[in-house]
PDB file of C-alpha atoms in Angstrom:
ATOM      1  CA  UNK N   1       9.255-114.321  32.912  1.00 74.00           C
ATOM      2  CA  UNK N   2       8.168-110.784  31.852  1.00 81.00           C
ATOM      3  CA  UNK N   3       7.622-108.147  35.337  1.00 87.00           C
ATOM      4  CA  UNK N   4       4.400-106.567  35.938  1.00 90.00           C
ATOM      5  CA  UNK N   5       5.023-103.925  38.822  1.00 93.00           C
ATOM      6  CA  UNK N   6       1.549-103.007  40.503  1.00 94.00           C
ATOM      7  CA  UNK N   7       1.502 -99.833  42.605  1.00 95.00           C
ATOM      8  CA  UNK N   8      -1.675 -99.462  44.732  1.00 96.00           C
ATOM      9  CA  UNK N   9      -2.971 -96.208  46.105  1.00 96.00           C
ATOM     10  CA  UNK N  10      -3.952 -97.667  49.600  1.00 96.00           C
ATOM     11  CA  UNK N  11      -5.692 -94.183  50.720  1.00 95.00           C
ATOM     12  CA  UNK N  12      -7.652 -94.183  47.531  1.00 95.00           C
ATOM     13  CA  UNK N  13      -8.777 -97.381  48.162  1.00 96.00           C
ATOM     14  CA  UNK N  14      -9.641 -97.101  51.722  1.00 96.00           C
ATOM     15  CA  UNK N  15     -11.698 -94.001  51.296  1.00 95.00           C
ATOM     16  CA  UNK N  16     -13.498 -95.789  48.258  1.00 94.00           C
ATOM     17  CA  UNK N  17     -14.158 -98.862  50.186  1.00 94.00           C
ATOM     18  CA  UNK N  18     -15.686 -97.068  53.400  1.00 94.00           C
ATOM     19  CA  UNK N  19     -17.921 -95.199  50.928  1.00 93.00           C
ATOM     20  CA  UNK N  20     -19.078 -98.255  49.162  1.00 92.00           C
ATOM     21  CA  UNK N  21     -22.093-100.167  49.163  1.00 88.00           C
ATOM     22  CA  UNK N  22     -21.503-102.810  50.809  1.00 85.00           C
ATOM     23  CA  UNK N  23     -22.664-103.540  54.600  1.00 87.00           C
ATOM     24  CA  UNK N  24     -20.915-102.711  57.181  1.00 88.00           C
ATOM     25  CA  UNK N  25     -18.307-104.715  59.526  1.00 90.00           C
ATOM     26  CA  UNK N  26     -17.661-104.346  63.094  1.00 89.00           C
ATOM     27  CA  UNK N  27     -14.468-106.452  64.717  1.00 88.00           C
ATOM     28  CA  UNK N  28     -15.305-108.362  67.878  1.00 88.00           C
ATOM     29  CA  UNK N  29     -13.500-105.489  69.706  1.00 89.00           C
ATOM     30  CA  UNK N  30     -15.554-102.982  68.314  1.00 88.00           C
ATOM     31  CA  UNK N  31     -13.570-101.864  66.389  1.00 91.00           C
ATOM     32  CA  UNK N  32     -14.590-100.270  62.466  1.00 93.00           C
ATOM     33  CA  UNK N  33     -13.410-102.859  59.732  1.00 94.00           C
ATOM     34  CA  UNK N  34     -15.772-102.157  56.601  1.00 96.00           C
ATOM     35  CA  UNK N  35     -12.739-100.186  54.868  1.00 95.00           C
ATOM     36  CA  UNK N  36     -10.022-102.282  55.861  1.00 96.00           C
ATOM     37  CA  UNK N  37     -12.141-105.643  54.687  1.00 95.00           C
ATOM     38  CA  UNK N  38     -12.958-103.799  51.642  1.00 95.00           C
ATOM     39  CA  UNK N  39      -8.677-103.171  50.468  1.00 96.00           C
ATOM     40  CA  UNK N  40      -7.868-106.382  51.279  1.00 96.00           C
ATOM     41  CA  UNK N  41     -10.411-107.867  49.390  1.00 95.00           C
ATOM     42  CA  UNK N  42      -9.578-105.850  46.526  1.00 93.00           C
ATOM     43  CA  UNK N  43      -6.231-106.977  46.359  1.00 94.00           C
ATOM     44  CA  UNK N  44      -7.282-110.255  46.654  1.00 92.00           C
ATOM     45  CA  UNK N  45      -9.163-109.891  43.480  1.00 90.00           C
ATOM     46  CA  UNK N  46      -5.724-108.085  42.216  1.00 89.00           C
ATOM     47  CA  UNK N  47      -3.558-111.260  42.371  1.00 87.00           C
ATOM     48  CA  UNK N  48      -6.116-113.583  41.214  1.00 85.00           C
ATOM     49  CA  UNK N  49      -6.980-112.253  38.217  1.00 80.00           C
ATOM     50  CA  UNK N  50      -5.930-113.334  34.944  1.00 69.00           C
ATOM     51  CA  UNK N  51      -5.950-110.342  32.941  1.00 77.00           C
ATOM     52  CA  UNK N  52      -3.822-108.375  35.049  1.00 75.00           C
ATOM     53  CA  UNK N  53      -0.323-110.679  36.068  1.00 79.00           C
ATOM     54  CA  UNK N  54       1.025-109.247  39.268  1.00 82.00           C
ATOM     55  CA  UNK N  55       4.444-110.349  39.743  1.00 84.00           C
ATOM     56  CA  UNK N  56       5.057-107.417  42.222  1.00 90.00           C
ATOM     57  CA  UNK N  57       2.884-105.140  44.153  1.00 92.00           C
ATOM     58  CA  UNK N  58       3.060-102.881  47.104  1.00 94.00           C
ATOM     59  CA  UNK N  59       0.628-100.480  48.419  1.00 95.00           C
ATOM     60  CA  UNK N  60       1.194 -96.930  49.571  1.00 95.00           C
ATOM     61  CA  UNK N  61      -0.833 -95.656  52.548  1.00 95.00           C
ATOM     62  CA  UNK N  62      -1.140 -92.175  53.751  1.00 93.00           C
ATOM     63  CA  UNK N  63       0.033 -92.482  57.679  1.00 91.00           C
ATOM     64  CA  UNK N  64      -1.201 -89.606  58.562  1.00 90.00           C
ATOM     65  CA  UNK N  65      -2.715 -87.545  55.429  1.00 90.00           C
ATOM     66  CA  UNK N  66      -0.676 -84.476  56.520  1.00 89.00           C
ATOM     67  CA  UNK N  67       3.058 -84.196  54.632  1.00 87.00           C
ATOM     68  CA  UNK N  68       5.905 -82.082  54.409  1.00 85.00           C
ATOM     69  CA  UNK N  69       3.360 -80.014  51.660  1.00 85.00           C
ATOM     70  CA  UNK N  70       0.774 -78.676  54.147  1.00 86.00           C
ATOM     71  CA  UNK N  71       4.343 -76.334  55.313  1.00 85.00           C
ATOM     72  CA  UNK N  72       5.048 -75.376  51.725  1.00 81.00           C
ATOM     73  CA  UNK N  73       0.917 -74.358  50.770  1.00 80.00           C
ATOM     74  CA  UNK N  74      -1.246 -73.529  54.126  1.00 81.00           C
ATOM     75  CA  UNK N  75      -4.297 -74.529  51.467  1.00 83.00           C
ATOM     76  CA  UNK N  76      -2.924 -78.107  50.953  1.00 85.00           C
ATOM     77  CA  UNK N  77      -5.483 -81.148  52.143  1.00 88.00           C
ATOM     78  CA  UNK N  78      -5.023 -82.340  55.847  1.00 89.00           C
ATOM     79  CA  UNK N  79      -6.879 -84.851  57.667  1.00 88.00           C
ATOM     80  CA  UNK N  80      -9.189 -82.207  58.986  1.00 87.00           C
ATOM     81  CA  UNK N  81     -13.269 -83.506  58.960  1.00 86.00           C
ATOM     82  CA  UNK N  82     -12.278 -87.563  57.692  1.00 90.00           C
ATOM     83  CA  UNK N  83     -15.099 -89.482  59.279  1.00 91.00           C
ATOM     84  CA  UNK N  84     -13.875 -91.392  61.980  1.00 93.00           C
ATOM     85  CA  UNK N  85     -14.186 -94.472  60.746  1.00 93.00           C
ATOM     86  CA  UNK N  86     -11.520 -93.932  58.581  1.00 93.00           C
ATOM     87  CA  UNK N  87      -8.686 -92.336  60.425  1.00 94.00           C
ATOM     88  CA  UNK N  88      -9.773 -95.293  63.011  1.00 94.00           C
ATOM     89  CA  UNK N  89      -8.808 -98.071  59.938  1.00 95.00           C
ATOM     90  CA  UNK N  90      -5.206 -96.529  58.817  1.00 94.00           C
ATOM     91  CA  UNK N  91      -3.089 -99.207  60.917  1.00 94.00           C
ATOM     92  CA  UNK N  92      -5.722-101.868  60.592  1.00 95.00           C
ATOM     93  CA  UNK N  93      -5.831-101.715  56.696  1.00 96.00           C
ATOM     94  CA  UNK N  94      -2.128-101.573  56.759  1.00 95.00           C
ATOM     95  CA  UNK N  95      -1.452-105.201  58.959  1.00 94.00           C
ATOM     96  CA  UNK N  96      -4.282-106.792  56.445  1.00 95.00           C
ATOM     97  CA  UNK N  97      -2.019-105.516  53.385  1.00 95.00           C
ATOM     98  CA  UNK N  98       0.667-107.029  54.904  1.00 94.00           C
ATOM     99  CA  UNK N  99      -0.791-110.012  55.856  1.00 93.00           C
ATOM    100  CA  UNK N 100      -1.535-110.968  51.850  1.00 92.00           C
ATOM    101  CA  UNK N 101       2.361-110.625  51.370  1.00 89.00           C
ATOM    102  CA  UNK N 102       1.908-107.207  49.609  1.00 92.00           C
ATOM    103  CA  UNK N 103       4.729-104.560  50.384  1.00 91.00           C
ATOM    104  CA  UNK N 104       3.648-101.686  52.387  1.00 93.00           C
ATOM    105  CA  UNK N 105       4.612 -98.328  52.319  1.00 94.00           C
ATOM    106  CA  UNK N 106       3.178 -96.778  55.263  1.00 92.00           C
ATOM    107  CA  UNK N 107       3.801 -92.417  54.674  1.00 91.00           C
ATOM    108  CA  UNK N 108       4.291 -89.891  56.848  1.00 85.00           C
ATOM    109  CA  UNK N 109       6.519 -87.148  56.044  1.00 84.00           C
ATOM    110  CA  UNK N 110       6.094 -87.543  52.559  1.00 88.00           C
ATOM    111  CA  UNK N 111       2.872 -88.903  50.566  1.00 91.00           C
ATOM    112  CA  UNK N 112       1.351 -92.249  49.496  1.00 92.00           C
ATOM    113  CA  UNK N 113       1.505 -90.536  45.835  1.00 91.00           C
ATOM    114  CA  UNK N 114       5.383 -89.884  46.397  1.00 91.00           C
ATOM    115  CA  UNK N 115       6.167 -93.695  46.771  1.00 92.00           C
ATOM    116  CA  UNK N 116       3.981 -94.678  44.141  1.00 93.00           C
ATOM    117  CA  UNK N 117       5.925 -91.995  41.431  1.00 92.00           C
ATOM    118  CA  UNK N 118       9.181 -93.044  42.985  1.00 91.00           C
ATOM    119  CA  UNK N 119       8.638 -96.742  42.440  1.00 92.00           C
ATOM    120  CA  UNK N 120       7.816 -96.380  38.912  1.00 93.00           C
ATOM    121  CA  UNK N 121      10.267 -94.325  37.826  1.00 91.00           C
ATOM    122  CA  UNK N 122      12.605 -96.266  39.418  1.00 90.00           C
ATOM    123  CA  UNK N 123      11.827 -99.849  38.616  1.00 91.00           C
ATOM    124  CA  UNK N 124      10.468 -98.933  35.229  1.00 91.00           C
ATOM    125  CA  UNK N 125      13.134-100.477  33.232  1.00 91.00           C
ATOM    126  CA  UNK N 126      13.252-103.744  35.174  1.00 90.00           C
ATOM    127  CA  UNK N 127       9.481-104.046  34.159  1.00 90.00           C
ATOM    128  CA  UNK N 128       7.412-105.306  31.262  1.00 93.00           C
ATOM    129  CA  UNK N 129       4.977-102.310  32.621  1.00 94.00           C
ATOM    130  CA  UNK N 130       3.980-100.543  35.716  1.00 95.00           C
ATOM    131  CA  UNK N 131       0.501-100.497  36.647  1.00 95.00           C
ATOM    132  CA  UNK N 132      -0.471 -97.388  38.807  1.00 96.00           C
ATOM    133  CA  UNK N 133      -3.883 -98.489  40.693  1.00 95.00           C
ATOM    134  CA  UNK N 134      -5.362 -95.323  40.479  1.00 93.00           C
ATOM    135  CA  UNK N 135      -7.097 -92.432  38.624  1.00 91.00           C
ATOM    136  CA  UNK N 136      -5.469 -89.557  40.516  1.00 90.00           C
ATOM    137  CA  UNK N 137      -4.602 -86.698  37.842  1.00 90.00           C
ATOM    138  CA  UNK N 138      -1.339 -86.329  40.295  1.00 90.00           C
ATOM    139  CA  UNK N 139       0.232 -89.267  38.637  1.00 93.00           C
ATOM    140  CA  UNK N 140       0.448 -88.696  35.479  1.00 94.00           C
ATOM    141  CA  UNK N 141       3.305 -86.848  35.313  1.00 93.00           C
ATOM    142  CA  UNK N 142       4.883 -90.287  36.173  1.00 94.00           C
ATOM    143  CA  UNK N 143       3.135 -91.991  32.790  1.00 96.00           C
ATOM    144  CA  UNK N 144       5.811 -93.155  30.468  1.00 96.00           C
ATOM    145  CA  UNK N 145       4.497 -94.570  27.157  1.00 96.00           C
ATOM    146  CA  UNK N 146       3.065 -97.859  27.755  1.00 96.00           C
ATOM    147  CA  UNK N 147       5.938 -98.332  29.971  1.00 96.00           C
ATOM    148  CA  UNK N 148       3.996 -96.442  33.191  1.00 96.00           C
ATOM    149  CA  UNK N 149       0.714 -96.637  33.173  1.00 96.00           C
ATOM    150  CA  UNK N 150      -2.552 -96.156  35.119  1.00 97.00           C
ATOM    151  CA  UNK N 151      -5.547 -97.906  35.684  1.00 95.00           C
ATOM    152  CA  UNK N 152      -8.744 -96.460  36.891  1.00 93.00           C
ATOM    153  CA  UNK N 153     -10.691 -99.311  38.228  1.00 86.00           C
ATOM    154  CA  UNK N 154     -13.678 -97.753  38.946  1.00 87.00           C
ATOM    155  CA  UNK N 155     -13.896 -96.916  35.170  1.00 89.00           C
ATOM    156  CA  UNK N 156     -12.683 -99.998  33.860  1.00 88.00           C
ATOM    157  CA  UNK N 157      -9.982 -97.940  31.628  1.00 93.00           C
ATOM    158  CA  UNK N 158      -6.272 -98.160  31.102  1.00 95.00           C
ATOM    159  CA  UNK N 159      -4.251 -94.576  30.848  1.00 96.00           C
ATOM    160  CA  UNK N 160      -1.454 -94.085  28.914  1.00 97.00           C
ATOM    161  CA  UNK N 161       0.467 -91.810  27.743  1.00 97.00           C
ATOM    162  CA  UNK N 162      -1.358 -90.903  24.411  1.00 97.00           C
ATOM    163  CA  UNK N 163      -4.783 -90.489  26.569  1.00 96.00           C
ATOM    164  CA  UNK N 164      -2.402 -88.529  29.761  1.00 96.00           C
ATOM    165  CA  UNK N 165      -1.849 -85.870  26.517  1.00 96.00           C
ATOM    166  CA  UNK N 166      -5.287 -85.968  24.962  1.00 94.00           C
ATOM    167  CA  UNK N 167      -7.456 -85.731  28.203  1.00 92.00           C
ATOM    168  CA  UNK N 168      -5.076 -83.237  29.919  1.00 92.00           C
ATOM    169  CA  UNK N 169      -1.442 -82.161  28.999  1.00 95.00           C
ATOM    170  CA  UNK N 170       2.092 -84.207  28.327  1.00 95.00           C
ATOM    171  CA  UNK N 171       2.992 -85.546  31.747  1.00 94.00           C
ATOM    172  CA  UNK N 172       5.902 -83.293  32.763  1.00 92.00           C
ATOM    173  CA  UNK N 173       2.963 -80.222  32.681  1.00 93.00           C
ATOM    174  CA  UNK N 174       0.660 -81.597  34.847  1.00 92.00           C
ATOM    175  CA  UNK N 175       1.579 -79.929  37.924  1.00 89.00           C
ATOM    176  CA  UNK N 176       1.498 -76.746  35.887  1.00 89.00           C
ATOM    177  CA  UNK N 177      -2.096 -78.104  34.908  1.00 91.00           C
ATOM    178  CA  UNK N 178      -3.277 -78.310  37.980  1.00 89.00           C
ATOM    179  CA  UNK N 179      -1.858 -75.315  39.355  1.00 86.00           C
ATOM    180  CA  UNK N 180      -3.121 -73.254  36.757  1.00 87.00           C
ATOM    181  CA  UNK N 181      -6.977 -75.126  36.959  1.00 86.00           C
ATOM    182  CA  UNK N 182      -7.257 -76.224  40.007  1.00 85.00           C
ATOM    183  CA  UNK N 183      -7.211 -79.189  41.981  1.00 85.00           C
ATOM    184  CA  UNK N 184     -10.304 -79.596  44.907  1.00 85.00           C
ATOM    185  CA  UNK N 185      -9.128 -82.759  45.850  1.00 83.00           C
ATOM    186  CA  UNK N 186      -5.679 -81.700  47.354  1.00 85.00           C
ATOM    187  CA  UNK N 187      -6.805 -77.970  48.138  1.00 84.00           C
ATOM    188  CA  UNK N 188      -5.047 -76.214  45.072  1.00 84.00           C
ATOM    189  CA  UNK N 189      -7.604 -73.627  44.311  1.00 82.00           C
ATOM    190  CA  UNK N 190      -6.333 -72.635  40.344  1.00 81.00           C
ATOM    191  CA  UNK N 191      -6.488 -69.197  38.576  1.00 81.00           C
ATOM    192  CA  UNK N 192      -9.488 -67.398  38.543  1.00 78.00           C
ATOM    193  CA  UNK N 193     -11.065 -68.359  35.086  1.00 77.00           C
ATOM    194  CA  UNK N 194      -8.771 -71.341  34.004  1.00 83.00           C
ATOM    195  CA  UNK N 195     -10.556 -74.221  33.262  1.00 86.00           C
ATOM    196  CA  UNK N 196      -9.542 -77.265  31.707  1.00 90.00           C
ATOM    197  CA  UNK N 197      -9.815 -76.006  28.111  1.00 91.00           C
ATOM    198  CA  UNK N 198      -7.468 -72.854  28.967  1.00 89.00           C
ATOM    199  CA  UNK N 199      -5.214 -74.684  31.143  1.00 90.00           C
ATOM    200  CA  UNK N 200      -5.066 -76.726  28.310  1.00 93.00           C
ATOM    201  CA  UNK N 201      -4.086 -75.048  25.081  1.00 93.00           C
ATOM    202  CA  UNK N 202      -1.302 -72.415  26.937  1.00 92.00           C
ATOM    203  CA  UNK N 203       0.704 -75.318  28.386  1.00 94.00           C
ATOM    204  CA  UNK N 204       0.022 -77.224  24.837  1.00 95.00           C
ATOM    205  CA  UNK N 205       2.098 -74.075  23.309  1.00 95.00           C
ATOM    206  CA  UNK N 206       4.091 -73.296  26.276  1.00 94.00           C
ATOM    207  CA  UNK N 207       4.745 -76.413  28.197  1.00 93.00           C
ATOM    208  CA  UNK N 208       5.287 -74.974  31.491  1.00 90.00           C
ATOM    209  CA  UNK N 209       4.091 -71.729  33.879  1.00 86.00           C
ATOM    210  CA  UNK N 210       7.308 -70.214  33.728  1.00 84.00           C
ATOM    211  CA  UNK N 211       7.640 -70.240  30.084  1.00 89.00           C
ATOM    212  CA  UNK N 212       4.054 -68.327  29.488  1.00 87.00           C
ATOM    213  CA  UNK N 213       4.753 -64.595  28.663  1.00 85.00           C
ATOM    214  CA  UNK N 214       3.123 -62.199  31.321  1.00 79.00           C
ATOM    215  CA  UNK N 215       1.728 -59.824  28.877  1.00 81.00           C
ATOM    216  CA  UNK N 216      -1.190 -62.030  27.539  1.00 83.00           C
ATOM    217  CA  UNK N 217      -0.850 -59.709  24.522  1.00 83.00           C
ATOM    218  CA  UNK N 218       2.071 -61.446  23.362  1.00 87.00           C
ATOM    219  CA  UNK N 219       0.940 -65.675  23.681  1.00 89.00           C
ATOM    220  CA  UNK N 220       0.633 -67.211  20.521  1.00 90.00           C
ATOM    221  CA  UNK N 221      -2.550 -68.710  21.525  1.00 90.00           C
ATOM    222  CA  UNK N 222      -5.629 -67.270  22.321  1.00 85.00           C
ATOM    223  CA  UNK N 223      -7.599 -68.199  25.429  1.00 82.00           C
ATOM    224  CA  UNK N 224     -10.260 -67.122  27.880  1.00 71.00           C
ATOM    225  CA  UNK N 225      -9.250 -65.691  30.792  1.00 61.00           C
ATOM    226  CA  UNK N 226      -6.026 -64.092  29.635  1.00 62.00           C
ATOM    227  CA  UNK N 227      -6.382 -60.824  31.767  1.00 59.00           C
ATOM    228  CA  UNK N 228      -6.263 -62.532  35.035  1.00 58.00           C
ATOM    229  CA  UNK N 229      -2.875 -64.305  34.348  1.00 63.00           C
ATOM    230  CA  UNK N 230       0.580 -62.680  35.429  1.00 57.00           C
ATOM    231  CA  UNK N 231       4.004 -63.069  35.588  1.00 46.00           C
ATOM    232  CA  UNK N 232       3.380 -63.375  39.486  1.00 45.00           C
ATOM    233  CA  UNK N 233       0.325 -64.988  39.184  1.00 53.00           C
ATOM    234  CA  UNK N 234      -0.194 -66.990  42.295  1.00 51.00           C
ATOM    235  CA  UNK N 235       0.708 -70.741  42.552  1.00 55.00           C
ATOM    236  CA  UNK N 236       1.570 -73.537  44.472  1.00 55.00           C
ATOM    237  CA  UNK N 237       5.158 -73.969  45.111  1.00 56.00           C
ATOM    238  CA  UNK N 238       6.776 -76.049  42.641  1.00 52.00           C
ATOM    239  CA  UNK N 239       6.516 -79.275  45.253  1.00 53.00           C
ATOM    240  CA  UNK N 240       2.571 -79.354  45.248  1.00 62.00           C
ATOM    241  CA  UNK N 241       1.744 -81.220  43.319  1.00 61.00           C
ATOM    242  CA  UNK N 242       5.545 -82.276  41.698  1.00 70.00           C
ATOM    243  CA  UNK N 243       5.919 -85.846  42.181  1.00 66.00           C
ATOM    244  CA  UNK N 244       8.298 -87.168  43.286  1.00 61.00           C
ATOM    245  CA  UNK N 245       9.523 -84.542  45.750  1.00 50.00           C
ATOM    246  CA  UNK N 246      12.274 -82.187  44.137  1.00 44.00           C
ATOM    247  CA  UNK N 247      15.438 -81.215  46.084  1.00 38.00           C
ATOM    248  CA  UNK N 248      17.855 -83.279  48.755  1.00 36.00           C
ATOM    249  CA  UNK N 249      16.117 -86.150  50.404  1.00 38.00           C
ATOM    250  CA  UNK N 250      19.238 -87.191  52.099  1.00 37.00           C
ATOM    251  CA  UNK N 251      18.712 -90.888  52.971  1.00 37.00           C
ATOM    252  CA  UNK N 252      14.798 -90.783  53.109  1.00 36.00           C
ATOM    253  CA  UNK N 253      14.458 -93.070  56.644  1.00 34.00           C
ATOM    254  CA  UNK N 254      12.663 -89.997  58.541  1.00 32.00           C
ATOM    255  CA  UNK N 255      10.482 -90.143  55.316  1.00 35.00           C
ATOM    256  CA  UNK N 256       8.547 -93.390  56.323  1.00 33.00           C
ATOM    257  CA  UNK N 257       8.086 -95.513  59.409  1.00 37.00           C
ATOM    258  CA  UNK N 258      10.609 -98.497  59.558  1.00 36.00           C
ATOM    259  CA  UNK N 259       9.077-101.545  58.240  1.00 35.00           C
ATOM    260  CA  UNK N 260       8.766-104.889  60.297  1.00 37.00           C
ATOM    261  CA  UNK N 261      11.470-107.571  58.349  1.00 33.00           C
ATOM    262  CA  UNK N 262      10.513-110.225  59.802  1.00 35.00           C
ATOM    263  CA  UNK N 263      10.273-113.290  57.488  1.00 33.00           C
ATOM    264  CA  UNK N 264      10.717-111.353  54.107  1.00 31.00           C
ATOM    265  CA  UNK N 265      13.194-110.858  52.267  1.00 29.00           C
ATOM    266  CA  UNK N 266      13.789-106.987  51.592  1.00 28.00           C
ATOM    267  CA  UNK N 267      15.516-104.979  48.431  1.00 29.00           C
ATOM    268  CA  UNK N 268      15.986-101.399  49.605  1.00 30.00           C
ATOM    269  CA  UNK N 269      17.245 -98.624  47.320  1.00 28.00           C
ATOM    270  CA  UNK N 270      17.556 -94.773  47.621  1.00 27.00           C
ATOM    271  CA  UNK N 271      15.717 -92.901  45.339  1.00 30.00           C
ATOM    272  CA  UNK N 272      14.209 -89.203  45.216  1.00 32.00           C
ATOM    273  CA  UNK N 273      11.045 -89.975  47.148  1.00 35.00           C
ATOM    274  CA  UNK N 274      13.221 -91.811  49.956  1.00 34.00           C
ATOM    275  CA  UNK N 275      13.129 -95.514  50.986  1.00 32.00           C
ATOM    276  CA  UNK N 276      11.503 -97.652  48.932  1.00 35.00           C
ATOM    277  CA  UNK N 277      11.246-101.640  49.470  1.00 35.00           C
ATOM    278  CA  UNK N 278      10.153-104.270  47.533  1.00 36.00           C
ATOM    279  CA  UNK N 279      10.003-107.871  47.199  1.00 37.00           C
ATOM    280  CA  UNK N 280       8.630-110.472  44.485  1.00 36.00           C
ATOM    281  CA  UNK N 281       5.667-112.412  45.157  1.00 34.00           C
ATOM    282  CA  UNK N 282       5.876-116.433  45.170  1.00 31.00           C
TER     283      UNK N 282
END
């Protein structure tokens, strides 16, 4: 039976289902539940459908949104200004998750996005395909092919590698990418007149930062914006955005809370993002 690996963004989802319209939902405690209800259900809709076989999926939760890259880049996001509501939902969302018989990967020192590039890379070959649930531009430096994929729900769209390179760059430059334009979503503020377009067409020619001359005089390609660049121009350090993290993980355990094994039946592995477990659905 072919192996369709599903990878769920759990922040993602949480943010987009407190945001949603859909009413809201109070616990009998009190307690905020719109966002939580709102995951659950859409992995409910995840294993039932028909165009999408799940044979494995685990979801990746931000636990808190601070990681080991808010000490490499002062800029980097934090959990500074999340409504309430949210931040009061990241434990609940996680025990419905679990509840379904979905994996959870509950992050602390490292990111939701870590565990989600980490599990595709390393169960790619096991699988017919992996199925990223989620349009973040982070991840595709992780799309392989047809092999790794993502899918942007909201949009209705499947991302591969061919529309990774047309959209943006080949997948090992998207860090560069992003450092170079910008990324407001995780704080990376980009070069001072590289957009998309410029971003683009240097790393095209040049693939990554470091291999960009620093007299613009001498590229090979001509570009907006030129003057501004340097051979110290400023940029994130290489592990923001990098997925998964680069360097010695050792065994990854201080990485991510240790998971409750009661009644399932665990597979762990060590891999560069740290711990990763998994188990196949019934």
């Amino acid at each position: 039976m072919p192996k369709y690996l599903h990878l769920v963004d759990g922040t993602f989802e949480l943010f987009r289902a407190h945001y949603a319209r859909r009413p809201d939902h109070v616990a009998p405690d009190g307690q905020p539940a719109k966002a939580a209800i709102g995951v659950v259900t859409t992995l409910l809709r995840l294993l039932q459908s028909a165009g999408q076989p799940a044979t494995h999926v685990a979801a990746a939760f931000d636990n808190p949104i601070e990681s080991f890259r808010n000490d490499l880049f002062p800029g980097y996001k934090s959990g500074e200004g999340i409504d309430p509501d949210i931040r009061s939902q990241f434990d609940l969302v996680e025990e419905g998750v679990a509840a379904l018989g979905v994996v959870v990967w509950s992050m602390d020192k490292w990111e939701a996005d870590d565990a989600l590039a980490t599990a595709a890379i390393r169960w790619r070959d096991q699988c017919e395909q992996v199925r990223i649930m989620t349009p973040d531009k982070d991840l595709g430096q992780v799309v392989d092919g047809v092999r790794i994929i993502q899918v942007d729900t909201i949009r209705r769209r499947e991302i591969d590698e061919a529309a990774v390179r047309e959209r943006r760059v080949a997948p090992e430059s998207i860090p560069d990418f992003l450092a170079l334009n910008g990324d407001s979503a995780d704080g990376i503020p980009g070069l001072p007149g590289f957009g998309e377009k410029t971003s683009k067409t240097l790393l095209d020619a040049y693939g990554h930062i470091e291999e960009i001359p620093g007299d613009p005089t001498e590229w090979r390609v001509k570009v907006r914006g030129g003057g501004r660049f340097g051979r110290n121009a400023a940029r994130p350090p290489r592990g923001c955005p990098s997925l998964p993290p680069p360097g010695d993980t050792g065994d990854g355990r201080s990485a991510h809370r240790e998971p409750d094994r009661s009644g399932v039946a665990w597979r762990e592995s060590r891999c560069p993002g740290g711990l990763v477990q998994t188990r196949r659905l019934a």
